[in-house]
Every structure is written in C-alpha cells, then in structure tokens.
CSV table of C-alpha atoms and ligand atoms in Angstrom, one decimal:
chain,number,residue,atom,x,y,z
A,27,MET,CA,17.7,47.9,-0.7
A,28,LYS,CA,15.4,46.5,2.0
A,29,ILE,CA,12.2,44.7,0.8
A,30,LYS,CA,9.5,43.6,3.2
A,31,VAL,CA,8.8,39.8,3.0
A,32,PRO,CA,5.9,39.1,5.4
A,33,PHE,CA,5.0,35.5,6.6
A,34,ASN,CA,1.4,36.3,6.9
A,35,TYR,CA,-0.7,36.3,3.7
A,36,LEU,CA,-4.2,36.5,5.3
A,37,PRO,CA,-4.8,40.3,4.8
A,38,LEU,CA,-4.1,39.8,1.1
A,39,GLN,CA,-6.1,36.6,0.7
A,40,PHE,CA,-9.2,38.1,2.3
A,41,LYS,CA,-8.9,41.7,1.0
A,42,ASN,CA,-11.8,41.2,-1.4
A,43,LEU,CA,-14.9,39.9,0.4
A,44,ASN,CA,-17.3,40.3,-2.5
A,45,PRO,CA,-17.2,36.7,-3.7
A,46,TYR,CA,-18.3,35.5,-0.2
A,47,ILE,CA,-20.8,38.3,0.6
A,48,LYS,CA,-23.2,37.1,-2.1
A,49,GLN,CA,-23.2,33.6,-0.7
A,50,TRP,CA,-23.4,34.8,2.9
A,51,LYS,CA,-26.5,36.9,2.0
A,52,LEU,CA,-28.1,33.7,0.7
A,53,LEU,CA,-27.2,31.9,3.8
A,54,ALA,CA,-28.6,34.6,6.0
A,55,LYS,CA,-31.8,34.5,4.1
A,56,SER,CA,-32.1,30.8,4.4
A,57,SER,CA,-31.2,30.9,8.1
A,58,GLU,CA,-29.7,27.4,7.8
A,59,PHE,CA,-27.2,28.0,10.5
A,60,THR,CA,-26.6,24.5,11.8
A,61,LEU,CA,-25.3,22.1,9.2
A,62,GLY,CA,-27.7,22.4,6.3
A,63,PRO,CA,-27.2,22.8,2.5
A,64,PHE,CA,-24.1,25.1,2.6
A,65,VAL,CA,-22.2,22.7,4.7
A,66,GLU,CA,-23.4,19.7,2.7
A,67,LYS,CA,-22.4,21.4,-0.5
A,68,PHE,CA,-18.8,21.8,0.7
A,69,GLU,CA,-18.7,18.2,2.1
A,70,LYS,CA,-19.7,16.9,-1.3
A,71,ALA,CA,-17.2,19.1,-3.1
A,72,PHE,CA,-14.3,18.0,-0.8
A,73,SER,CA,-15.1,14.3,-1.1
A,74,ASN,CA,-15.2,14.7,-4.9
A,75,TYR,CA,-11.9,16.5,-4.8
A,76,LEU,CA,-10.2,13.7,-2.8
A,77,GLY,CA,-12.1,10.8,-4.4
A,78,VAL,CA,-13.3,9.4,-1.1
A,79,LYS,CA,-16.9,8.3,-0.4
A,80,TYR,CA,-17.6,10.3,2.8
A,81,CYS,CA,-16.6,13.7,4.1
A,82,ILE,CA,-17.8,14.8,7.5
A,83,SER,CA,-17.0,18.4,8.3
A,84,THR,CA,-16.0,19.4,11.8
A,85,ASN,CA,-15.4,22.6,13.8
A,86,ASN,CA,-11.6,22.2,13.6
A,87,GLY,CA,-8.8,19.8,12.8
A,88,THR,CA,-8.1,18.9,16.4
A,89,ASP,CA,-11.6,17.6,16.9
A,90,ALA,CA,-11.4,15.9,13.5
A,91,LEU,CA,-8.4,13.9,14.9
A,92,ILE,CA,-10.3,13.1,18.1
A,93,LEU,CA,-13.3,11.9,16.2
A,94,CYS,CA,-11.1,9.7,14.0
A,95,LEU,CA,-9.6,8.0,17.1
A,96,LYS,CA,-13.0,7.7,18.8
A,97,SER,CA,-14.6,6.1,15.8
A,98,LEU,CA,-12.0,3.3,16.0
A,99,GLY,CA,-12.8,2.8,19.7
A,100,VAL,CA,-9.3,4.0,20.9
A,101,ARG,CA,-9.5,4.3,24.7
A,102,PRO,CA,-7.4,4.1,27.9
A,103,GLY,CA,-5.0,1.2,27.8
A,104,ASP,CA,-4.4,1.6,24.0
A,105,GLU,CA,-1.3,3.0,22.5
A,106,VAL,CA,-1.1,5.3,19.5
A,107,ILE,CA,2.2,5.9,17.6
A,108,THR,CA,2.9,9.3,16.2
A,109,VAL,CA,5.9,11.6,15.2
A,110,THR,CA,7.4,14.0,17.7
A,111,ASN,CA,7.8,16.8,15.3
A,112,SER,CA,4.2,18.0,14.7
A,113,PHE,CA,1.7,20.5,16.0
A,114,TYR,CA,0.5,19.9,19.6
A,115,ALA,CA,-2.9,18.8,18.4
A,116,THR,CA,-1.6,15.5,17.0
A,117,ALA,CA,-0.5,14.3,20.5
A,118,GLY,CA,-3.3,16.2,22.2
A,119,ALA,CA,-5.9,14.2,20.3
A,120,ILE,CA,-4.4,11.0,21.5
A,121,ALA,CA,-4.4,12.2,25.1
A,122,ALA,CA,-8.0,13.4,24.7
A,123,VAL,CA,-9.2,9.8,24.1
A,124,GLY,CA,-7.2,8.6,27.1
A,125,ALA,CA,-4.7,6.6,25.0
A,126,LYS,CA,-0.9,6.5,25.6
A,127,ILE,CA,1.2,8.5,23.2
A,128,LYS,CA,4.3,6.7,21.7
A,129,PHE,CA,6.5,9.2,20.0
A,130,VAL,CA,8.8,8.3,17.1
A,131,ASP,CA,11.8,10.2,15.9
A,132,THR,CA,11.9,12.0,12.5
A,133,ASP,CA,13.7,11.2,9.3
A,134,SER,CA,15.8,13.5,7.1
A,135,ARG,CA,12.7,15.0,5.6
A,136,TYR,CA,11.3,15.8,9.1
A,137,GLN,CA,8.6,13.1,8.7
A,138,ILE,CA,7.9,10.1,10.8
A,139,ASN,CA,10.9,7.8,10.8
A,140,ILE,CA,9.5,4.6,9.4
A,141,ASP,CA,12.4,2.3,10.4
A,142,MET,CA,12.1,3.4,14.0
A,143,LEU,CA,8.3,3.2,13.8
A,144,LYS,CA,8.4,-0.6,13.6
A,145,LYS,CA,10.1,-1.0,16.9
A,146,LYS,CA,7.4,0.9,18.8
A,147,ILE,CA,4.6,-1.5,17.9
A,148,ASN,CA,3.5,-3.9,20.6
A,149,LYS,CA,0.3,-5.7,21.6
A,150,ARG,CA,-1.3,-2.5,22.9
A,151,THR,CA,-0.7,-0.5,19.7
A,152,LYS,CA,-4.1,0.4,18.3
A,153,VAL,CA,-3.3,3.1,15.7
A,154,ILE,CA,-0.4,4.5,13.7
A,155,LEU,CA,-1.0,8.3,13.3
A,156,PRO,CA,1.5,9.6,10.7
A,157,VAL,CA,1.5,13.3,9.9
A,158,HIS,CA,1.9,15.0,6.5
A,159,TRP,CA,4.2,17.5,8.1
A,160,GLY,CA,4.5,20.9,6.5
A,161,GLY,CA,2.6,19.6,3.5
A,162,ALA,CA,5.1,16.9,2.7
A,163,SER,CA,4.3,13.3,3.1
A,164,PRO,CA,6.0,10.3,4.6
A,165,ASN,CA,6.0,7.1,2.6
A,166,MET,CA,2.4,6.1,3.2
A,167,PHE,CA,2.7,2.9,1.2
A,168,LYS,CA,5.4,1.6,3.6
A,169,ILE,CA,3.4,2.7,6.6
A,170,LEU,CA,0.3,0.9,5.3
A,171,LYS,CA,2.3,-2.3,4.8
A,172,ILE,CA,3.7,-2.3,8.3
A,173,ALA,CA,0.2,-1.6,9.7
A,174,ARG,CA,-1.4,-4.4,7.7
A,175,LYS,CA,1.1,-6.9,8.8
A,176,LYS,CA,0.4,-6.1,12.4
A,177,SER,CA,-3.4,-5.7,11.9
A,178,ILE,CA,-3.4,-2.1,13.3
A,179,HIS,CA,-5.2,0.9,11.9
A,180,VAL,CA,-3.7,3.9,10.2
A,181,VAL,CA,-5.2,7.4,10.8
A,182,GLU,CA,-3.6,10.2,8.8
A,183,ASP,CA,-3.1,13.6,10.3
A,184,ALA,CA,-3.5,15.3,6.9
A,185,CYS,CA,-4.1,18.7,8.5
A,186,MET,CA,-1.3,20.2,6.5
A,187,GLY,CA,-1.6,17.7,3.6
A,188,ILE,CA,-4.6,19.1,1.7
A,189,GLY,CA,-3.8,18.9,-2.0
A,190,ALA,CA,-0.5,17.0,-1.7
A,191,LYS,CA,0.1,13.8,-3.7
A,192,ILE,CA,2.1,10.6,-3.2
A,193,LYS,CA,2.4,8.7,-6.5
A,194,LYS,CA,-1.0,10.3,-7.7
A,195,LYS,CA,-2.7,9.3,-4.4
A,196,ARG,CA,-3.8,12.1,-2.0
A,197,PRO,CA,-3.3,12.4,1.7
A,198,GLY,CA,-6.5,11.4,3.4
A,199,THR,CA,-7.0,8.3,1.1
A,200,PHE,CA,-4.6,6.0,2.8
A,201,GLY,CA,-5.8,5.5,6.4
A,202,ILE,CA,-9.1,4.0,7.4
A,203,VAL,CA,-10.3,7.4,8.7
A,204,ASN,CA,-8.4,10.7,8.3
A,205,ALA,CA,-8.4,14.3,9.5
A,206,PHE,CA,-7.9,17.7,7.9
A,207,SER,CA,-7.8,21.2,9.2
A,208,MET,CA,-8.9,24.5,7.6
A,209,HIS,CA,-7.1,26.7,10.2
A,210,PRO,CA,-6.1,30.1,8.6
A,211,LEU,CA,-2.5,28.8,8.1
A,212,LYS,CA,-3.4,25.7,6.1
A,213,SER,CA,-3.5,25.5,2.3
A,214,LEU,CA,-7.3,25.3,2.3
A,215,ASN,CA,-8.3,27.8,4.9
A,216,VAL,CA,-11.3,29.7,6.3
A,217,MET,CA,-11.7,32.8,8.5
A,218,GLY,CA,-11.2,31.0,11.7
A,219,ASP,CA,-11.6,27.3,12.5
A,220,GLY,CA,-12.8,24.4,10.4
A,221,GLY,CA,-11.9,20.8,9.7
A,222,MET,CA,-13.0,17.5,8.0
A,223,VAL,CA,-12.9,13.8,8.5
A,224,VAL,CA,-12.8,11.6,5.4
A,225,THR,CA,-13.3,7.9,5.1
A,226,ASN,CA,-14.5,5.2,2.7
A,227,ASN,CA,-15.9,3.2,5.5
A,228,LYS,CA,-19.7,3.5,5.6
A,229,LYS,CA,-20.1,2.4,9.2
A,230,ILE,CA,-17.6,4.9,10.5
A,231,ALA,CA,-19.1,7.7,8.4
A,232,MET,CA,-22.7,7.0,9.6
A,233,TRP,CA,-21.5,6.9,13.3
A,234,MET,CA,-19.5,10.1,12.9
A,235,ARG,CA,-22.3,12.1,11.2
A,236,ARG,CA,-24.5,11.4,14.2
A,237,TYR,CA,-21.9,11.7,16.9
A,238,ARG,CA,-20.8,15.1,15.6
A,239,ASN,CA,-24.4,16.3,16.0
A,240,HIS,CA,-25.5,15.1,19.4
A,241,GLY,CA,-26.1,11.5,18.2
A,242,MET,CA,-29.3,12.8,16.6
A,243,ILE,CA,-31.4,10.7,14.3
A,244,ASN,CA,-33.9,13.7,14.1
A,245,ARG,CA,-34.9,16.6,16.2
A,246,ASP,CA,-36.8,14.4,18.7
A,247,LYS,CA,-34.7,11.3,18.8
A,248,ILE,CA,-31.1,10.3,19.5
A,249,ASP,CA,-29.2,7.1,18.7
A,250,PHE,CA,-26.5,7.6,21.4
A,251,TRP,CA,-24.9,10.4,23.5
A,252,GLY,CA,-23.0,12.7,21.1
A,253,VAL,CA,-21.2,16.0,20.9
A,254,ASN,CA,-21.4,19.2,18.9
A,255,ASN,CA,-18.5,19.3,16.5
A,256,ARG,CA,-20.3,21.1,13.6
A,257,LEU,CA,-18.6,23.3,11.0
A,258,GLN,CA,-20.1,26.7,10.8
A,259,PRO,CA,-22.1,27.3,7.5
A,260,PHE,CA,-20.5,30.8,7.3
A,261,GLN,CA,-17.1,29.0,7.1
A,262,ALA,CA,-18.4,26.4,4.7
A,263,VAL,CA,-19.1,29.2,2.2
A,264,ILE,CA,-15.5,30.2,2.4
A,265,ALA,CA,-14.2,26.7,2.2
A,266,ALA,CA,-16.2,25.9,-0.9
A,267,LYS,CA,-14.9,29.0,-2.7
A,268,GLU,CA,-11.3,28.5,-1.6
A,269,LEU,CA,-11.3,24.8,-2.6
A,270,LYS,CA,-11.6,26.1,-6.2
A,271,ASN,CA,-8.4,28.1,-5.7
A,272,LEU,CA,-6.4,25.3,-4.1
A,273,THR,CA,-4.6,23.9,-7.1
A,274,LYS,CA,-3.5,27.4,-8.1
A,275,ILE,CA,-2.2,28.2,-4.6
A,276,ILE,CA,-0.2,24.9,-4.4
A,277,ASN,CA,1.2,25.5,-7.9
A,278,LYS,CA,2.4,29.0,-7.0
A,279,ARG,CA,3.9,27.7,-3.7
A,280,ASN,CA,5.8,25.0,-5.7
A,281,VAL,CA,7.2,27.7,-8.1
A,282,ASN,CA,8.5,29.7,-5.1
A,283,ALA,CA,9.9,26.6,-3.4
A,284,LYS,CA,11.7,25.5,-6.6
A,285,ILE,CA,13.6,28.9,-6.7
A,286,TYR,CA,14.5,28.5,-3.1
A,287,ASP,CA,15.6,24.9,-3.6
A,288,ARG,CA,17.8,25.7,-6.7
A,289,ASN,CA,19.6,28.5,-4.9
A,290,LEU,CA,19.8,27.4,-1.3
A,291,ARG,CA,21.1,24.0,-2.1
A,292,LYS,CA,24.4,25.7,-3.2
A,293,ILE,CA,25.0,27.1,0.3
A,294,LYS,CA,27.0,24.8,2.5
A,295,ASN,CA,25.5,26.0,5.7
A,296,VAL,CA,22.0,25.1,4.5
A,297,ASN,CA,20.7,21.6,4.4
A,298,LEU,CA,17.4,21.0,2.6
A,299,PRO,CA,15.3,17.8,2.6
A,300,ASP,CA,15.1,15.5,-0.4
A,301,ARG,CA,12.2,15.8,-2.7
A,302,PRO,CA,11.5,12.2,-3.7
A,303,LYS,CA,10.1,11.6,-7.1
A,304,GLY,CA,6.3,11.3,-7.4
A,305,TYR,CA,5.7,13.3,-4.2
A,306,LEU,CA,3.8,16.6,-4.7
A,307,GLU,CA,4.3,18.8,-1.7
A,308,THR,CA,1.9,21.7,-0.8
A,309,PHE,CA,4.6,23.8,0.9
A,310,ALA,CA,2.3,24.7,3.7
A,311,LEU,CA,5.7,25.2,5.3
A,312,TYR,CA,9.0,25.6,3.5
A,313,MET,CA,11.5,24.2,5.9
A,314,GLY,CA,15.3,23.6,5.9
A,315,LEU,CA,18.1,23.2,8.4
A,316,PHE,CA,20.2,26.4,8.7
A,317,LYS,CA,23.5,26.7,10.6
A,318,LYS,CA,23.5,29.5,13.3
A,319,ARG,CA,19.7,29.4,13.0
A,320,ASP,CA,18.8,31.9,15.7
A,321,LYS,CA,21.3,34.5,14.6
A,322,LEU,CA,20.2,34.1,11.0
A,323,LYS,CA,16.5,34.4,12.0
A,324,LYS,CA,17.3,37.7,13.7
A,325,TYR,CA,19.4,38.9,10.8
A,326,LEU,CA,16.5,38.2,8.3
A,327,TYR,CA,14.1,40.0,10.6
A,328,MET,CA,16.3,43.1,10.7
A,329,ASN,CA,16.2,43.0,7.0
A,330,GLY,CA,12.4,42.9,6.7
A,331,ILE,CA,12.1,39.1,6.3
A,332,GLU,CA,9.7,37.2,8.6
A,333,THR,CA,10.5,33.6,9.4
A,334,LYS,CA,9.2,31.0,11.9
A,335,VAL,CA,10.4,27.8,13.6
A,336,HIS,CA,8.3,24.7,13.4
A,337,TYR,CA,9.1,23.9,16.2
A,338,PRO,CA,12.0,24.8,18.6
A,339,THR,CA,10.9,22.0,21.0
A,340,PRO,CA,9.8,18.6,19.8
A,341,LEU,CA,6.6,17.3,21.4
A,342,HIS,CA,8.3,14.7,23.6
A,343,LEU,CA,10.3,17.5,25.3
A,344,GLN,CA,7.3,19.6,26.1
A,345,LYS,CA,6.1,19.5,29.7
A,346,PRO,CA,3.5,16.8,29.1
A,347,GLY,CA,6.0,14.8,27.0
A,348,LYS,CA,8.5,14.8,29.8
A,349,LYS,CA,5.8,13.5,32.1
A,350,LEU,CA,5.6,10.4,29.8
A,351,GLY,CA,9.2,9.8,30.6
A,352,TYR,CA,11.0,11.3,27.6
A,353,ARG,CA,14.3,13.2,28.2
A,354,ASN,CA,16.9,15.1,26.3
A,355,GLY,CA,18.5,12.5,24.0
A,356,SER,CA,15.3,10.3,23.8
A,357,LEU,CA,14.7,11.1,20.1
A,358,PRO,CA,18.0,12.6,19.0
A,359,ILE,CA,17.3,13.3,15.3
A,360,SER,CA,14.3,15.5,15.9
A,361,GLU,CA,16.2,17.2,18.8
A,362,LYS,CA,19.1,18.0,16.6
A,363,GLN,CA,16.8,19.3,13.8
A,364,SER,CA,14.9,21.5,16.2
A,365,LYS,CA,18.0,23.6,16.8
A,366,GLU,CA,18.5,24.3,13.0
A,367,LEU,CA,15.0,24.2,11.5
A,368,LEU,CA,13.8,27.4,9.9
A,369,THR,CA,10.6,28.1,7.9
A,370,LEU,CA,10.8,30.7,5.2
A,371,PRO,CA,7.9,32.6,3.7
A,372,VAL,CA,6.8,30.8,0.6
A,373,HIS,CA,3.1,31.8,0.2
A,374,GLN,CA,1.3,32.5,-3.0
A,375,TYR,CA,1.4,36.3,-2.8
A,376,LEU,CA,5.2,36.5,-2.9
A,377,ASN,CA,6.8,37.7,-6.1
A,378,LYS,CA,10.1,36.7,-7.6
A,379,ASP,CA,11.9,39.8,-6.3
A,380,GLN,CA,10.9,38.9,-2.7
A,381,ILE,CA,12.0,35.3,-3.1
A,382,ASN,CA,15.4,36.4,-4.6
A,383,TYR,CA,15.8,39.0,-1.9
A,384,VAL,CA,15.4,36.3,0.8
A,385,ILE,CA,18.0,34.1,-1.0
A,386,LYS,CA,20.4,37.1,-1.3
A,387,THR,CA,20.0,38.0,2.3
A,388,ILE,CA,20.7,34.5,3.5
A,389,LYS,CA,23.9,34.4,1.3
A,390,LYS,CA,25.0,37.7,2.7
A,391,PHE,CA,24.5,36.5,6.3
A,392,TYR,CA,26.8,33.4,5.8
A,393,LYS,CA,29.4,35.5,4.0
A,394,LYS,CA,29.5,37.8,7.0
A,395,TYR,CA,29.4,35.2,9.8
A,396,ASP,CA,30.9,32.1,8.4
B,426,LIG,C1,-3.1,22.6,12.3
B,426,LIG,C2,-2.8,21.2,12.7
B,426,LIG,C3,-3.6,20.5,13.5
B,426,LIG,C4,-4.8,21.1,14.2
B,426,LIG,O1,-5.7,21.7,13.5
B,426,LIG,P1,-6.7,22.8,14.1
B,426,LIG,O2,-7.7,23.1,13.0
B,426,LIG,O3,-5.9,24.0,14.3
B,426,LIG,O4,-7.4,22.3,15.3
B,426,LIG,C5,-3.3,19.2,13.8
B,426,LIG,N1,-2.2,18.6,13.2
B,426,LIG,C6,-1.4,19.3,12.4
B,426,LIG,C7,-0.3,18.6,11.8
B,426,LIG,C8,-1.6,20.6,12.1
B,426,LIG,O5,-0.8,21.2,11.3
C-alpha cells in the first residue's frame, strides 16, 4: 500500500494560528513595529536558551553571517575558510564583505574536514567559518584549538545548528560571534525570514545593535553609517512561541532518525555518517549516501515519498566557485558525496508507519535493482 510521506511540514506546523493571533493583536495595539518589546523579549529568551550574553536579532541568517564578518572587520584582501558543502549563503556572506573564499573539503560526516582545514591557513586568513551542516556539528573543540594557535577568529554558521549540542555545549557558543537563521526549513522557524547573531563580546554586541539599526543612538543622532537588518516583530512573536517547542521538535526528530539509523545501516548500498558520542544532532536534515541515488529518488517519489538533495553541486563547482579557480577534482570527497547524498523526510509530524514505509521502500528498491 502506498503511503504519502511529504518533506514539507509547514502546513501542519502552522495549521493552528490561535496561539499567535492573541500576541499579534497585542502587537497591533502597541504599534511597536520596528524592534521594540516583542523583539527584545525574543532576544532575551534566545540568549537565555543558549547561555550567551548577547543576542541581536536580524532579518535573516544570511545578513546575520554578513554582520558577524563585518563586526570583525573582515574586508577585501582577507581570506575566510569555509566548507564547500553548505548553503550558498555561507560563501555569499564572505563574498559580500569582499573577502576571498577558501573552500575546504568535507569529512565522512559531510562536515568541514579539519585535517585539510589546517593546510588552508596563511597570513591573510582572518576567519574560519565552520558550518553545523544539517544540524550536525564538526568537532568545534579541535577547530578552536587550531584557530587559537594561529590567532584567527572562529565564526560559526549555526543556521542549521539551533538546539544541537557538542559535549553539552551548544552551537553558537564556540566562535567569537555567530549566526543563526529562522528560515521556514530550520529547526526554529518563523513564517518567512528571521535570524540572530549571538556573542559574549560586549564591544561587538554594542556595535552590532547600532549598525543593524542605521547606527542610531536615538531618533535624532547616529554614531556611524549603518543599515537596516531588523527582525520583524510579527516574526519575533512566532519565534518566541516556537522556541518553547524546540526541545520537543528535536527529540521527535531524533526518535525518527534512530529508527532510520537502525534499519538503514543494515543495507549494503546505504552509507550513513557516524554519530559520535556526546553529539546531539537536530536532524534539520537526515542525510546519507545512497548508491544509484537519482534512480532511488525517482522510485521513492513514485511511491509517494518526497526526498531532497543537499546539494547536487558543491559550492566550489558552482559558477562563482569556478571563477575562483576551482575545478572538477579540486575537492574530491565532497564531489563524490554529492553524487550519492540524499535527504530523507525526518520531521516531527511523521509517524512510525511513515518512517517504516520509507525504510521498506528503500529495501524494495535495492532488491529490485541491485
Ligand atoms: C539557511 C542557511 C543559511 C541562510 O539563512 P537565511 O535565513 O535563509 O538567510 C546560511 N547558512 C546555512 C548553513 C543555512 O542552512
């Protein structure tokens, strides 16, 4: 029997708007539509959640990354090291401040390859920008150690890492200043765009609060030329409510992922990443390497199962990556992975029958085509 297994959970998550409407009415009445108490309330809640001193909300995750790099004075002539398998914005943010992107290959968990990272550091390296890709984390302790030795900064792209843990420490608490996204497909999401920067550094926080809001000291006075990167209060209401559900969402995704892990590890055509001890993943994405990926993807789709590929082309082989001089074979691990990577639906609204149906269908495929 065919069961539908959708990838998209948003219509289910936002089916009942009543919890938000009450707050939105209060917001409308207050007409505090630019920053103000609703935004501040969320910023406080999020910095408490992470255990960091300062949270500065932004209009999206991409701008959060750009603000991080700008706050450290990254500029043309500087180099920033990041991983080639990430969302476009990681590299786009580096380009936006005029710095040179140095791509590093992946490891067997599709994270930044730390052994190879060391070799990319030179006198112009200003920042290492590791990504918590898919809601899993690279070994941040090792990255910090390398950065400290060379006196360079670490900025975390924690856009997918909200709620993860590495030995009890959360993404966003390792780097000097770090970025999050609340895009609809992240673990903590709003109805559109939103993001945050977090830091324990007072000087950076003070600069960023002003820069994000035109450099304003008050209505009549500015400190320096700034920009408008403000989070919408309408979204802050959603973010504050959803933050309360975050632990439950991550737990449910972990339950689903465990069932996948247990069953899919037995299939010889499937290669899943290690789950190192002490790492809590959020399973923003449940990824694995699947032989005959494209054919399997089609087969699953025909059987009602929606999957995605994150991503079929690593960043260094995209058009602007090639302009930097990268070619086929430049970063071979990620290139090989990109041909077999598949992301299965793992979201919090799936039930056991749906998960088991996905497993059964994958098994059926390999029986038929192996
Ligand atoms: C989503 C994402 C971003 C960008 O966030 P937006 O809020 O969509 O701008 C950046 N980096 C990574 C790793 C992401 O997953």
